[in-house]
Short mmCIF file of C-alpha atoms in Angstrom, two decimals:
data_model
loop_
_atom_site.label_atom_id
_atom_site.label_comp_id
_atom_site.label_asym_id
_atom_site.label_seq_id
_atom_site.Cartn_x
_atom_site.Cartn_y
_atom_site.Cartn_z
CA UNK P 379 -17.61 4.73 -3.17
CA UNK P 380 -17.42 8.47 -4.71
CA UNK P 381 -19.57 8.56 -7.67
CA UNK P 382 -16.82 9.75 -9.81
CA UNK P 383 -14.29 7.85 -9.19
CA UNK P 384 -14.00 5.48 -12.37
CA UNK P 385 -14.97 2.86 -10.56
CA UNK P 386 -18.93 2.82 -10.87
CA UNK P 387 -18.51 1.81 -14.45
CA UNK P 388 -17.10 -1.56 -13.30
CA UNK P 389 -18.51 -4.15 -11.40
CA UNK P 390 -17.54 -3.97 -7.32
CA UNK P 391 -17.00 -6.18 -4.59
CA UNK P 392 -16.74 -5.10 -1.55
CA UNK P 393 -14.36 -6.28 1.11
CA UNK P 394 -15.99 -6.07 5.06
CA UNK P 395 -13.34 -5.76 7.06
CA UNK P 396 -12.88 -7.62 10.62
CA UNK P 397 -9.99 -6.74 11.62
CA UNK P 398 -8.24 -8.73 9.58
CA UNK P 399 -4.19 -8.31 8.44
CA UNK P 400 -5.57 -9.80 5.13
CA UNK P 401 -8.54 -7.54 4.13
CA UNK P 402 -6.42 -5.62 1.74
CA UNK P 403 -4.94 -8.41 -0.48
CA UNK P 404 -8.01 -9.49 -0.51
CA UNK P 405 -9.36 -7.07 -2.45
CA UNK P 406 -5.54 -6.69 -4.37
CA UNK P 407 -6.85 -10.41 -5.03
CA UNK P 408 -10.47 -9.68 -6.56
CA UNK P 409 -8.19 -7.10 -8.31
CA UNK P 410 -6.22 -8.85 -10.19
CA UNK P 411 -9.50 -11.18 -11.42
CA UNK P 412 -9.94 -7.61 -13.39
CA UNK P 413 -13.06 -7.14 -10.51
CA UNK P 414 -12.88 -4.31 -8.49
CA UNK P 415 -13.03 -3.92 -4.53
CA UNK P 416 -12.90 -1.65 -2.55
CA UNK P 417 -11.88 -2.18 1.53
CA UNK P 418 -15.16 -1.63 4.24
CA UNK P 419 -15.24 -2.01 7.36
CA UNK P 420 -17.57 -4.62 9.03
CA UNK P 421 -20.35 -2.04 11.21
CA UNK P 422 -20.99 -0.01 7.18
CA UNK P 423 -24.68 0.40 7.35
CA UNK P 424 -26.34 -2.41 5.62
CA UNK P 425 -28.91 0.40 3.44
CA UNK P 426 -25.07 2.37 2.78
CA UNK P 427 -23.64 -1.67 1.65
CA UNK P 428 -26.39 -2.34 -0.14
CA UNK P 429 -27.00 1.42 -2.09
CA UNK P 430 -23.60 0.34 -3.49
CA UNK P 431 -24.62 -1.78 -5.50
CA UNK P 432 -22.09 -4.40 -5.70
CA UNK P 433 -22.54 -8.23 -7.74
CA UNK P 434 -20.86 -9.91 -4.06
CA UNK P 435 -19.40 -9.49 -0.59
CA UNK P 436 -16.63 -11.50 1.02
CA UNK P 437 -16.30 -11.16 4.69
CA UNK P 438 -12.52 -10.85 6.27
CA UNK P 439 -10.76 -12.97 8.56
CA UNK P 440 -10.54 -11.68 12.31
CA UNK P 441 -8.03 -11.47 15.49
CA UNK P 442 -11.39 -12.60 17.76
CA UNK P 443 -13.01 -15.48 18.11
CA UNK P 444 -17.15 -15.04 17.74
CA UNK P 445 -17.82 -15.91 21.16
CA UNK P 446 -15.15 -12.91 22.35
CA UNK P 447 -17.47 -10.23 24.12
CA UNK P 448 -16.90 -7.34 21.70
CA UNK P 449 -16.01 -9.63 18.23
CA UNK P 450 -17.00 -7.51 15.60
CA UNK P 451 -20.85 -8.74 13.96
CA UNK P 452 -22.16 -7.08 10.33
CA UNK P 453 -25.38 -6.34 10.75
CA UNK P 454 -27.28 -9.82 9.79
CA UNK P 455 -30.10 -8.25 7.47
CA UNK P 456 -27.49 -8.21 5.00
CA UNK P 457 -28.54 -12.21 5.08
CA UNK P 458 -31.27 -10.81 2.89
CA UNK P 459 -30.18 -8.81 0.68
CA UNK P 460 -29.76 -10.56 -2.15
CA UNK P 461 -26.03 -10.28 -2.57
CA UNK P 462 -23.55 -12.96 -2.81
CA UNK P 463 -21.67 -13.84 0.22
CA UNK P 464 -17.89 -15.69 0.76
CA UNK P 465 -16.63 -15.86 4.26
CA UNK P 466 -12.90 -16.01 4.61
CA UNK P 467 -11.40 -17.70 8.14
CA UNK P 468 -13.36 -15.85 10.54
CA UNK P 469 -15.80 -15.01 8.18
CA UNK P 470 -17.75 -18.08 7.85
CA UNK P 471 -17.58 -18.49 11.43
CA UNK P 472 -19.30 -15.41 11.68
CA UNK P 473 -21.29 -16.61 8.87
CA UNK P 474 -22.13 -19.96 10.13
CA UNK P 475 -22.75 -18.09 13.83
CA UNK P 476 -25.12 -15.95 13.02
CA UNK P 477 -27.37 -18.19 10.82
CA UNK P 478 -28.48 -20.05 12.92
CA UNK P 479 -24.87 -23.14 12.67
CA UNK P 480 -22.24 -24.06 15.33
CA UNK P 481 -18.38 -22.22 16.40
CA UNK P 482 -16.60 -24.31 19.12
CA UNK P 483 -13.08 -24.85 20.51
CA UNK P 484 -12.05 -27.72 20.00
CA UNK P 485 -8.99 -27.72 20.84
CA UNK P 486 -7.25 -28.77 18.33
CA UNK P 487 -7.27 -25.66 16.20
CA UNK P 488 -4.75 -25.85 13.05
CA UNK P 489 -2.50 -22.92 11.33
CA UNK P 490 -0.20 -22.78 8.32
CA UNK P 491 -0.28 -25.61 5.83
CA UNK P 492 -3.28 -28.44 5.42
CA UNK P 493 -4.87 -30.57 3.36
CA UNK P 494 -7.78 -29.83 2.66
CA UNK P 495 -10.62 -32.95 1.41
CA UNK P 496 -13.58 -31.80 -0.76
CA UNK P 497 -17.02 -34.41 0.56
CA UNK P 498 -19.72 -32.76 -1.81
CA UNK P 499 -21.29 -31.12 -4.55
CA UNK P 500 -19.99 -27.27 -4.85
CA UNK P 501 -19.41 -24.18 -6.94
CA UNK P 502 -16.29 -22.80 -5.75
CA UNK P 503 -14.54 -26.15 -5.47
CA UNK P 504 -15.14 -27.22 -9.01
CA UNK P 505 -13.33 -28.83 -11.89
CA UNK P 506 -10.30 -28.42 -8.30
CA UNK P 507 -8.94 -31.53 -6.51
CA UNK P 508 -10.58 -33.57 -4.18
CA UNK P 509 -7.50 -33.58 -2.11
CA UNK P 510 -5.05 -29.95 -1.79
CA UNK P 511 -2.69 -28.26 0.43
CA UNK P 512 -4.45 -24.70 1.49
CA UNK P 513 -3.71 -22.33 4.46
CA UNK P 514 -5.57 -22.03 7.98
CA UNK P 515 -5.25 -20.02 11.04
CA UNK P 516 -8.06 -21.33 13.43
CA UNK P 517 -8.38 -21.88 17.07
CA UNK P 518 -12.29 -22.10 16.53
CA UNK P 519 -13.93 -24.24 14.53
CA UNK P 520 -17.73 -24.26 12.85
CA UNK P 521 -19.14 -28.31 13.87
CA UNK P 522 -22.13 -27.76 12.48
CA UNK P 523 -23.07 -25.54 8.93
CA UNK P 524 -26.25 -23.81 9.63
CA UNK P 525 -29.59 -25.19 8.30
CA UNK P 526 -29.88 -25.02 4.16
CA UNK P 527 -25.74 -25.46 4.05
CA UNK P 528 -24.15 -28.41 2.70
CA UNK P 529 -20.50 -29.19 3.90
CA UNK P 530 -18.32 -29.56 1.24
CA UNK P 531 -14.64 -29.82 2.28
CA UNK P 532 -13.27 -30.86 5.84
CA UNK P 533 -9.92 -31.05 7.59
CA UNK P 534 -8.13 -32.87 10.51
CA UNK P 535 -9.35 -30.15 12.92
CA UNK P 536 -11.57 -28.65 10.93
CA UNK P 537 -15.37 -30.65 10.72
CA UNK P 538 -16.86 -28.09 8.76
CA UNK P 539 -13.79 -26.27 5.80
CA UNK P 540 -16.22 -25.19 3.42
CA UNK P 541 -19.86 -24.16 3.01
CA UNK P 542 -22.31 -23.50 0.69
CA UNK P 543 -25.90 -21.91 -0.27
CA UNK P 544 -25.84 -21.65 -3.95
CA UNK P 545 -29.90 -20.21 -3.59
CA UNK P 546 -29.20 -17.76 -0.65
CA UNK P 547 -25.67 -17.47 -2.99
CA UNK P 548 -23.90 -17.44 0.53
CA UNK P 549 -20.27 -18.66 0.79
CA UNK P 550 -17.33 -19.58 3.98
CA UNK P 551 -14.07 -21.34 4.05
CA UNK P 552 -12.63 -21.98 7.23
CA UNK P 553 -8.96 -20.93 5.79
CA UNK P 554 -7.21 -17.99 3.59
CA UNK P 555 -7.77 -18.20 -0.52
CA UNK P 556 -6.35 -15.52 -0.69
CA UNK P 557 -1.86 -16.33 0.46
CA UNK P 558 -0.19 -17.97 -1.62
CA UNK P 559 0.52 -20.93 0.44
CA UNK P 560 -3.72 -21.72 -0.57
CA UNK P 561 -2.06 -23.19 -4.78
CA UNK P 562 -5.71 -23.35 -5.63
CA UNK P 563 -6.74 -20.47 -3.35
CA UNK P 564 -7.08 -17.52 -6.81
CA UNK P 565 -8.78 -20.58 -8.83
CA UNK P 566 -11.68 -20.34 -5.38
CA UNK P 567 -12.39 -16.80 -5.61
CA UNK P 568 -12.34 -17.30 -8.96
CA UNK P 569 -15.05 -19.01 -9.09
CA UNK P 570 -17.31 -16.59 -6.08
CA UNK P 571 -16.55 -13.33 -8.31
CA UNK P 572 -17.67 -15.15 -12.26
CA UNK P 573 -20.12 -18.21 -11.28
CA UNK P 574 -21.54 -16.46 -8.14
CA UNK P 575 -22.01 -13.24 -8.56
CA UNK P 576 -21.26 -13.05 -12.18
CA UNK P 577 -19.10 -10.31 -12.31
CA UNK P 578 -17.45 -8.35 -15.36
CA UNK P 579 -13.73 -9.19 -15.99
CA UNK P 580 -13.47 -5.85 -17.27
CA UNK P 581 -11.05 -3.79 -14.54
CA UNK P 582 -7.53 -3.55 -17.18
CA UNK P 583 -5.02 -0.69 -16.34
CA UNK P 584 -6.05 -0.33 -19.95
CA UNK P 585 -9.84 1.13 -18.38
CA UNK P 586 -7.89 2.54 -15.44
CA UNK P 587 -6.83 5.30 -17.61
CA UNK P 588 -9.13 5.60 -19.60
CA UNK P 589 -11.94 6.22 -17.28
CA UNK P 590 -9.04 8.16 -15.14
CA UNK P 591 -8.27 10.92 -18.07
CA UNK P 592 -12.91 11.14 -18.55
CA UNK P 593 -12.90 12.16 -15.21
CA UNK P 594 -10.02 14.73 -15.32
CA UNK P 595 -11.20 16.15 -18.00
CA UNK P 596 -14.71 17.05 -16.89
CA UNK P 597 -13.05 18.39 -12.92
CA UNK P 598 -10.21 20.48 -14.31
CA UNK P 599 -12.32 21.35 -17.98
CA UNK P 600 -9.91 24.33 -19.19
CA UNK P 601 -7.93 25.45 -16.55
CA UNK P 602 -4.20 24.97 -15.52
CA UNK P 603 -2.71 22.75 -13.94
CA UNK P 604 -0.36 21.90 -11.29
CA UNK P 605 1.19 19.65 -10.51
CA UNK P 606 3.70 17.99 -8.24
CA UNK P 607 7.20 16.37 -8.55
CA UNK P 608 8.37 13.77 -5.81
CA UNK P 609 10.88 11.47 -7.75
CA UNK P 610 9.20 9.25 -6.51
CA UNK P 611 7.17 6.61 -8.80
CA UNK P 612 3.21 7.98 -7.73
CA UNK P 613 4.15 11.22 -8.63
CA UNK P 614 5.91 10.41 -11.80
CA UNK P 615 3.11 7.92 -12.84
CA UNK P 616 -0.31 10.44 -11.36
CA UNK P 617 1.60 13.80 -14.24
CA UNK P 618 2.11 11.19 -16.35
CA UNK P 619 -1.83 10.49 -16.26
CA UNK P 620 -2.93 14.80 -15.52
CA UNK P 621 -0.91 14.76 -18.98
CA UNK P 622 -2.50 12.45 -21.11
CA UNK P 623 -5.64 13.90 -19.90
CA UNK P 624 -5.32 17.81 -20.22
CA UNK P 625 -1.41 18.29 -22.59
CA UNK P 626 -0.23 21.68 -21.90
CA UNK P 627 -2.88 23.04 -19.60
CA UNK P 628 -0.48 21.13 -16.85
CA UNK P 629 2.62 22.33 -15.63
CA UNK P 630 4.84 20.48 -12.96
CA UNK P 631 6.76 22.43 -10.54
CA UNK P 632 9.29 20.67 -9.38
CA UNK P 633 10.52 21.85 -5.27
CA UNK P 634 13.45 20.38 -4.71
CA UNK P 635 13.44 20.42 -0.27
CA UNK P 636 16.35 19.36 0.01
CA UNK P 637 15.16 15.63 1.81
CA UNK P 638 15.60 13.56 -1.57
CA UNK P 639 18.15 10.71 -2.35
CA UNK P 640 21.95 11.74 -4.21
CA UNK P 641 20.29 12.20 -8.32
CA UNK P 642 17.41 12.44 -7.62
CA UNK P 643 16.97 15.71 -8.78
CA UNK P 644 18.83 15.41 -11.92
CA UNK P 645 17.25 13.33 -13.46
CA UNK P 646 13.44 14.89 -12.51
CA UNK P 647 14.94 17.36 -15.01
CA UNK P 648 16.01 14.86 -17.25
CA UNK P 649 12.36 12.39 -17.27
CA UNK P 650 10.30 15.63 -17.57
CA UNK P 651 11.48 18.58 -19.08
CA UNK P 652 13.82 16.53 -21.38
CA UNK P 653 12.63 13.20 -22.54
CA UNK P 654 9.04 14.03 -22.08
CA UNK P 655 8.52 19.13 -22.41
CA UNK P 656 7.33 18.62 -19.61
CA UNK P 657 6.67 22.61 -18.07
CA UNK P 658 8.10 22.18 -15.71
CA UNK P 659 9.43 25.08 -12.65
CA UNK P 660 12.55 23.74 -10.86
CA UNK P 661 12.50 25.33 -7.39
CA UNK P 662 15.64 25.15 -5.65
CA UNK P 663 14.18 25.37 -1.46
CA UNK P 664 16.73 23.61 -0.56
CA UNK P 665 17.96 26.72 2.77
CA UNK P 666 14.00 26.82 3.85
CA UNK P 667 13.15 23.87 4.52
CA UNK P 668 16.29 22.49 6.31
CA UNK P 669 16.88 25.68 8.30
CA UNK P 670 13.19 25.84 9.31
CA UNK P 671 13.88 21.94 10.57
CA UNK P 672 16.22 23.50 13.05
CA UNK P 673 15.36 22.52 16.27
CA UNK P 674 11.73 20.01 15.19
CA UNK P 675 12.59 16.45 16.54
CA UNK P 676 8.65 15.29 16.98
CA UNK P 677 8.27 13.71 13.75
CA UNK P 678 4.25 14.35 13.10
CA UNK P 679 5.39 18.04 13.69
CA UNK P 680 8.07 17.59 10.72
CA UNK P 681 5.08 16.38 8.18
CA UNK P 682 3.05 19.04 8.57
CA UNK P 683 6.02 21.37 8.81
CA UNK P 684 7.65 20.22 4.95
CA UNK P 685 3.94 19.42 4.15
CA UNK P 686 2.55 22.79 4.91
CA UNK P 687 5.57 24.17 3.16
CA UNK P 688 5.21 22.15 0.06
CA UNK P 689 1.57 24.03 -0.04
CA UNK P 690 3.21 27.61 0.64
CA UNK P 691 5.32 27.10 -1.80
CA UNK P 692 3.32 25.89 -3.76
CA UNK P 693 1.01 28.58 -4.06
CA UNK P 694 3.38 31.28 -4.92
CA UNK P 695 4.55 29.41 -7.85
CA UNK P 696 1.46 29.57 -9.42
CA UNK P 697 0.41 33.01 -8.24
CA UNK P 698 3.83 34.14 -10.10
CA UNK P 699 4.02 31.25 -12.58
CA UNK P 700 0.81 29.65 -13.27
CA UNK P 701 -1.88 32.46 -13.14
CA UNK P 702 -5.46 30.56 -13.12
CA UNK P 703 -3.74 27.45 -12.12
CA UNK P 704 -6.76 26.16 -9.55
CA UNK P 705 -6.02 22.57 -9.31
CA UNK P 706 -2.63 19.93 -7.23
CA UNK P 707 -2.16 16.72 -8.75
CA UNK P 708 -1.39 14.68 -5.99
CA UNK P 709 -0.22 10.30 -6.13
CA UNK P 710 -1.98 9.30 -2.86
CA UNK P 711 -2.27 6.27 -2.78
CA UNK P 712 -5.44 3.59 -1.91
CA UNK P 713 -3.25 2.16 1.15
CA UNK P 714 -2.42 5.92 2.69
CA UNK P 715 -6.34 6.78 2.08
CA UNK P 716 -6.78 3.59 4.35
CA UNK P 717 -3.83 4.46 6.97
CA UNK P 718 -4.92 7.72 6.97
CA UNK P 719 -7.76 7.26 8.70
CA UNK P 720 -9.55 7.33 5.09
CA UNK P 721 -12.31 4.15 6.13
CA UNK P 722 -14.29 3.83 8.81
CA UNK P 723 -12.49 1.86 11.23
CA UNK P 724 -8.91 2.56 11.00
CA UNK P 725 -7.01 4.09 12.71
CA UNK P 726 -4.37 7.44 11.92
CA UNK P 727 -0.99 5.09 12.32
CA UNK P 728 1.61 9.09 10.33
CA UNK P 729 -0.01 11.47 9.03
CA UNK P 730 0.55 10.98 5.24
CA UNK P 731 2.11 13.76 2.80
CA UNK P 732 0.17 13.08 -0.02
CA UNK P 733 -3.17 12.90 2.50
CA UNK P 734 -3.37 14.36 6.25
CA UNK P 735 0.29 16.49 6.25
CA UNK P 736 -1.81 19.84 4.20
CA UNK P 737 -2.96 22.48 5.86
CA UNK P 738 -7.17 23.28 5.38
CA UNK P 739 -6.66 26.77 3.89
CA UNK P 740 -4.68 25.52 0.71
CA UNK P 741 -6.44 27.29 -2.17
CA UNK P 742 -6.13 24.51 -4.31
CA UNK P 743 -9.05 21.56 -5.50
CA UNK P 744 -7.35 18.06 -5.50
CA UNK P 745 -7.07 15.78 -7.87
CA UNK P 746 -5.70 12.12 -7.27
CA UNK P 747 -5.65 10.02 -10.06
CA UNK P 748 -3.87 7.32 -8.72
CA UNK P 749 -6.41 7.79 -5.20
CA UNK P 750 -8.14 4.07 -5.60
CA UNK P 751 -4.85 1.97 -6.79
CA UNK P 752 -2.90 -0.05 -4.94
CA UNK P 753 0.78 -0.05 -5.69
CA UNK P 754 0.87 -2.41 -7.79
CA UNK P 755 -0.78 -0.97 -10.06
CA UNK P 756 0.50 2.38 -9.82
CA UNK P 757 3.58 1.05 -11.42
CA UNK P 758 1.16 -0.99 -14.49
CA UNK P 759 0.03 1.99 -15.23
CA UNK P 760 3.71 3.51 -15.72
CA UNK P 761 4.12 0.78 -17.54
CA UNK P 762 1.24 1.19 -20.19
CA UNK P 763 1.58 5.12 -20.36
CA UNK P 764 5.70 3.59 -20.80
CA UNK P 765 7.62 5.57 -18.24
CA UNK P 766 11.38 4.16 -18.18
CA UNK P 767 11.65 1.31 -16.28
CA UNK P 768 14.19 2.97 -13.69
CA UNK P 769 11.57 6.06 -11.79
CA UNK P 770 8.33 3.24 -12.59
CA UNK P 771 10.48 0.34 -10.15
CA UNK P 772 11.97 3.33 -8.57
CA UNK P 773 11.10 2.51 -4.91
CA UNK P 774 8.77 3.87 -2.82
CA UNK P 775 10.23 7.67 -0.84
CA UNK P 776 8.62 8.86 1.95
CA UNK P 777 7.16 12.76 0.98
CA UNK P 778 8.67 13.99 3.73
CA UNK P 779 12.13 12.92 2.02
CA UNK P 780 15.27 11.93 4.28
CA UNK P 781 13.82 14.39 7.17
CA UNK P 782 12.23 10.94 8.82
CA UNK P 783 15.33 8.79 8.18
CA UNK P 784 17.27 10.74 10.23
CA UNK P 785 15.39 9.77 14.10
CA UNK P 786 15.50 13.51 15.69
CA UNK P 787 16.59 17.33 14.22
CA UNK P 788 17.73 17.44 11.07
CA UNK P 789 20.69 19.36 10.22
CA UNK P 790 23.47 20.09 7.03
CA UNK P 791 26.03 17.15 8.12
CA UNK P 792 23.19 14.41 8.80
CA UNK P 793 21.38 15.43 6.06
CA UNK P 794 24.88 14.99 3.89
CA UNK P 795 25.95 11.12 5.89
CA UNK P 796 22.18 10.09 5.00
CA UNK P 797 21.92 10.80 1.81
CA UNK P 798 25.41 9.13 0.81
CA UNK P 799 24.50 5.75 3.48
CA UNK P 800 21.50 5.55 1.20
CA UNK P 801 23.06 5.84 -2.20
CA UNK P 802 25.76 2.87 -1.07
CA UNK P 803 22.29 0.63 0.25
CA UNK P 804 20.56 1.03 -2.99
CA UNK P 805 23.81 0.76 -5.36
CA UNK P 806 24.28 -2.87 -3.70
CA UNK P 807 20.75 -4.08 -3.75
CA UNK P 808 21.18 -2.95 -7.57
CA UNK P 809 24.71 -4.75 -8.11
CA UNK P 810 23.00 -7.91 -6.04
CA UNK P 811 20.80 -8.14 -8.32
CA UNK P 812 17.61 -8.25 -5.77
CA UNK P 813 15.58 -4.59 -7.03
CA UNK P 814 12.33 -5.75 -7.08
CA UNK P 815 12.36 -8.13 -4.64
CA UNK P 816 13.35 -5.61 -2.06
CA UNK P 817 10.62 -3.86 -0.92
CA UNK P 818 12.74 -0.98 -0.20
CA UNK P 819 16.00 -0.88 1.13
CA UNK P 820 17.04 2.55 2.79
CA UNK P 821 19.60 3.76 4.97
CA UNK P 822 18.65 5.22 8.38
CA UNK P 823 19.97 7.55 10.63
CA UNK P 824 20.03 7.86 13.74
CA UNK P 825 20.81 11.49 15.97
CA UNK P 826 23.47 9.80 18.62
CA UNK P 827 26.76 9.20 17.95
CA UNK P 828 28.71 6.21 19.51
CA UNK P 829 32.47 5.53 20.56
CA UNK P 830 34.24 3.29 17.79
CA UNK P 831 38.38 2.65 15.88
CA UNK P 832 39.28 3.35 13.22
CA UNK P 833 43.35 2.54 13.01
CA UNK P 834 44.37 3.65 16.23
CA UNK P 835 42.68 6.86 17.08
CA UNK P 836 39.39 6.84 18.68
CA UNK P 837 36.18 7.55 16.66
CA UNK P 838 33.17 9.45 17.86
CA UNK P 839 31.27 8.79 15.39
CA UNK P 840 27.55 8.43 13.65
CA UNK P 841 25.52 4.33 13.25
CA UNK P 842 23.60 3.53 10.18
CA UNK P 843 20.89 1.21 10.44
CA UNK P 844 19.56 -0.09 6.77
CA UNK P 845 16.87 -1.27 6.19
CA UNK P 846 15.68 -3.82 3.39
CA UNK P 847 11.71 -5.46 4.02
CA UNK P 848 9.53 -7.51 1.49
CA UNK P 849 6.23 -7.02 0.46
CA UNK P 850 3.21 -6.49 -1.31
CA UNK P 851 1.90 -3.33 -1.22
CA UNK P 852 3.68 -2.11 2.24
CA UNK P 853 -0.04 -2.15 4.44
CA UNK P 854 2.05 -5.90 6.23
CA UNK P 855 6.01 -5.77 5.42
CA UNK P 856 8.47 -9.00 6.81
CA UNK P 857 12.13 -8.30 7.33
CA UNK P 858 14.58 -9.09 4.00
CA UNK P 859 16.92 -11.68 4.78
CA UNK P 860 19.69 -10.39 2.91
CA UNK P 861 22.97 -12.24 2.21
CA UNK P 862 26.17 -11.86 4.87
CA UNK P 863 28.47 -11.40 2.38
CA UNK P 864 25.95 -8.69 1.16
CA UNK P 865 25.25 -7.42 4.30
CA UNK P 866 28.71 -7.60 5.01
CA UNK P 867 29.66 -5.50 1.53
CA UNK P 868 27.61 -2.84 3.17
CA UNK P 869 28.57 -2.62 5.64
CA UNK P 870 32.15 -2.16 4.66
CA UNK P 871 31.30 0.76 2.36
CA UNK P 872 29.81 2.47 4.40
CA UNK P 873 31.99 3.01 7.73
CA UNK P 874 34.69 2.87 4.18
CA UNK P 875 33.49 5.74 2.65
CA UNK P 876 31.01 7.91 4.11
CA UNK P 877 32.31 10.32 6.09
CA UNK P 878 31.35 10.31 9.99
CA UNK P 879 29.58 6.54 10.23
CA UNK P 880 31.52 3.63 12.55
CA UNK P 881 29.15 1.36 12.27
CA UNK P 882 26.01 -0.36 11.36
CA UNK P 883 23.64 -2.67 12.14
CA UNK P 884 20.52 -4.01 10.61
CA UNK P 885 16.64 -4.25 10.87
CA UNK P 886 15.05 -7.36 11.82
CA UNK P 887 11.76 -5.95 12.47
CA UNK P 888 8.28 -6.23 10.76
CA UNK P 889 5.26 -4.88 10.13
CA UNK P 890 3.53 -5.30 11.93
CA UNK P 891 4.33 -4.49 14.97
CA UNK P 892 6.99 -2.13 13.52
CA UNK P 893 6.95 0.87 10.68
CA UNK P 894 8.54 0.23 7.72
CA UNK P 895 9.92 3.43 7.83
CA UNK P 896 11.00 5.28 11.52
CA UNK P 897 8.92 7.84 12.22
#
């Protein structure tokens, strides 16, 4: 954790990632209890982990068996560091195995909702029902707890579903307390955070704002600061937070790339120039971006070109209109950092516009006040800062804009078709009252044409793919089960109202294996 991150003033719990899809969810659940959390790789040196001075450590689940060759492990020296540890699923099995217990493949794995019985005195299950429902996902089971541990819970398929050694501050549960399908799971996590680790619940959005205001002021001093406004919630919240810190030192630069959604440029002008009286430079650069994307089909090449062109335009504006501006505000979020290889065990999924697409020779020092935050926390900060609801609850939108929702070459014709199609999808989602339930809903335009029949004539036009997903933080996502009548209305409007469209499909791919965006 960087020394100037703003989190060092708060008690911290580290989540050790053993490859589980739920590691991010565990970190978010800890933060929801107002305790700062951060994700670290399982191969982190124990000395480095201890140097971060965590109040506690949580071992995540993982996709492998502890018996498989190459299964992730942690240095056993962690158990002698005097830091409380909670193992979840694979994490609990690893604790048991490394400390001399026994983990076996019993032939009776458990998946989904499972009845749990509390069998002994317990810190984690204190004041909770003796019989309760939990969410299991395991093939191996702990069949014997290590010496010094008490077995605190069992299920039909897990002889040791809970184990504790309070003297050493070591705890484990075979199930997943972080998921909503374990109804009392958040209470168990709070027992660990507050009763075992004695964490202070100081991680609130008010404290985040206070911390970041101080950090921003210290970082930039009296210098001028430029902020890239994209029209999305991340850049808007980042701008509002920096404006609170440095006021008139901030100039927002809105680069109209020509790759935005319908009506977005006008809304940016209205919100920041007229409503908040922020100094706003509006650069109309659509031709520069669209012309530069001619012939480019590889999505990474699109992202890199857009990121570099974006910064070059910023530098031009800085030279011409922002004398002395040496800082650039970006709305980088914690999941951006994770997905762009910002943690040691990460594999880069794509180069985020906020992280990986920037040229190395840029002339600005970055100010990233949201870098520690998940999306739900960003929205909460935005509300705390007084941003309007239509900005705070705007759906996520990729930095490269519609360019990565056109699968293939970007052309003015395809942009116009996609912009109009996307507006139809978002209008219908709003009319259906699903804006807050759906993480993202948008249109995708593949650069292919298909044969159709409209009236008495054959057509040769584009298909539009509707993409709608539900998610908590974009790390994982499920395709949204939209009502059939809603899909029918969308399809009818798209074909009848958007010239150049003759076919509509609905994407039912979850993440993983797919990503939310098509490129």
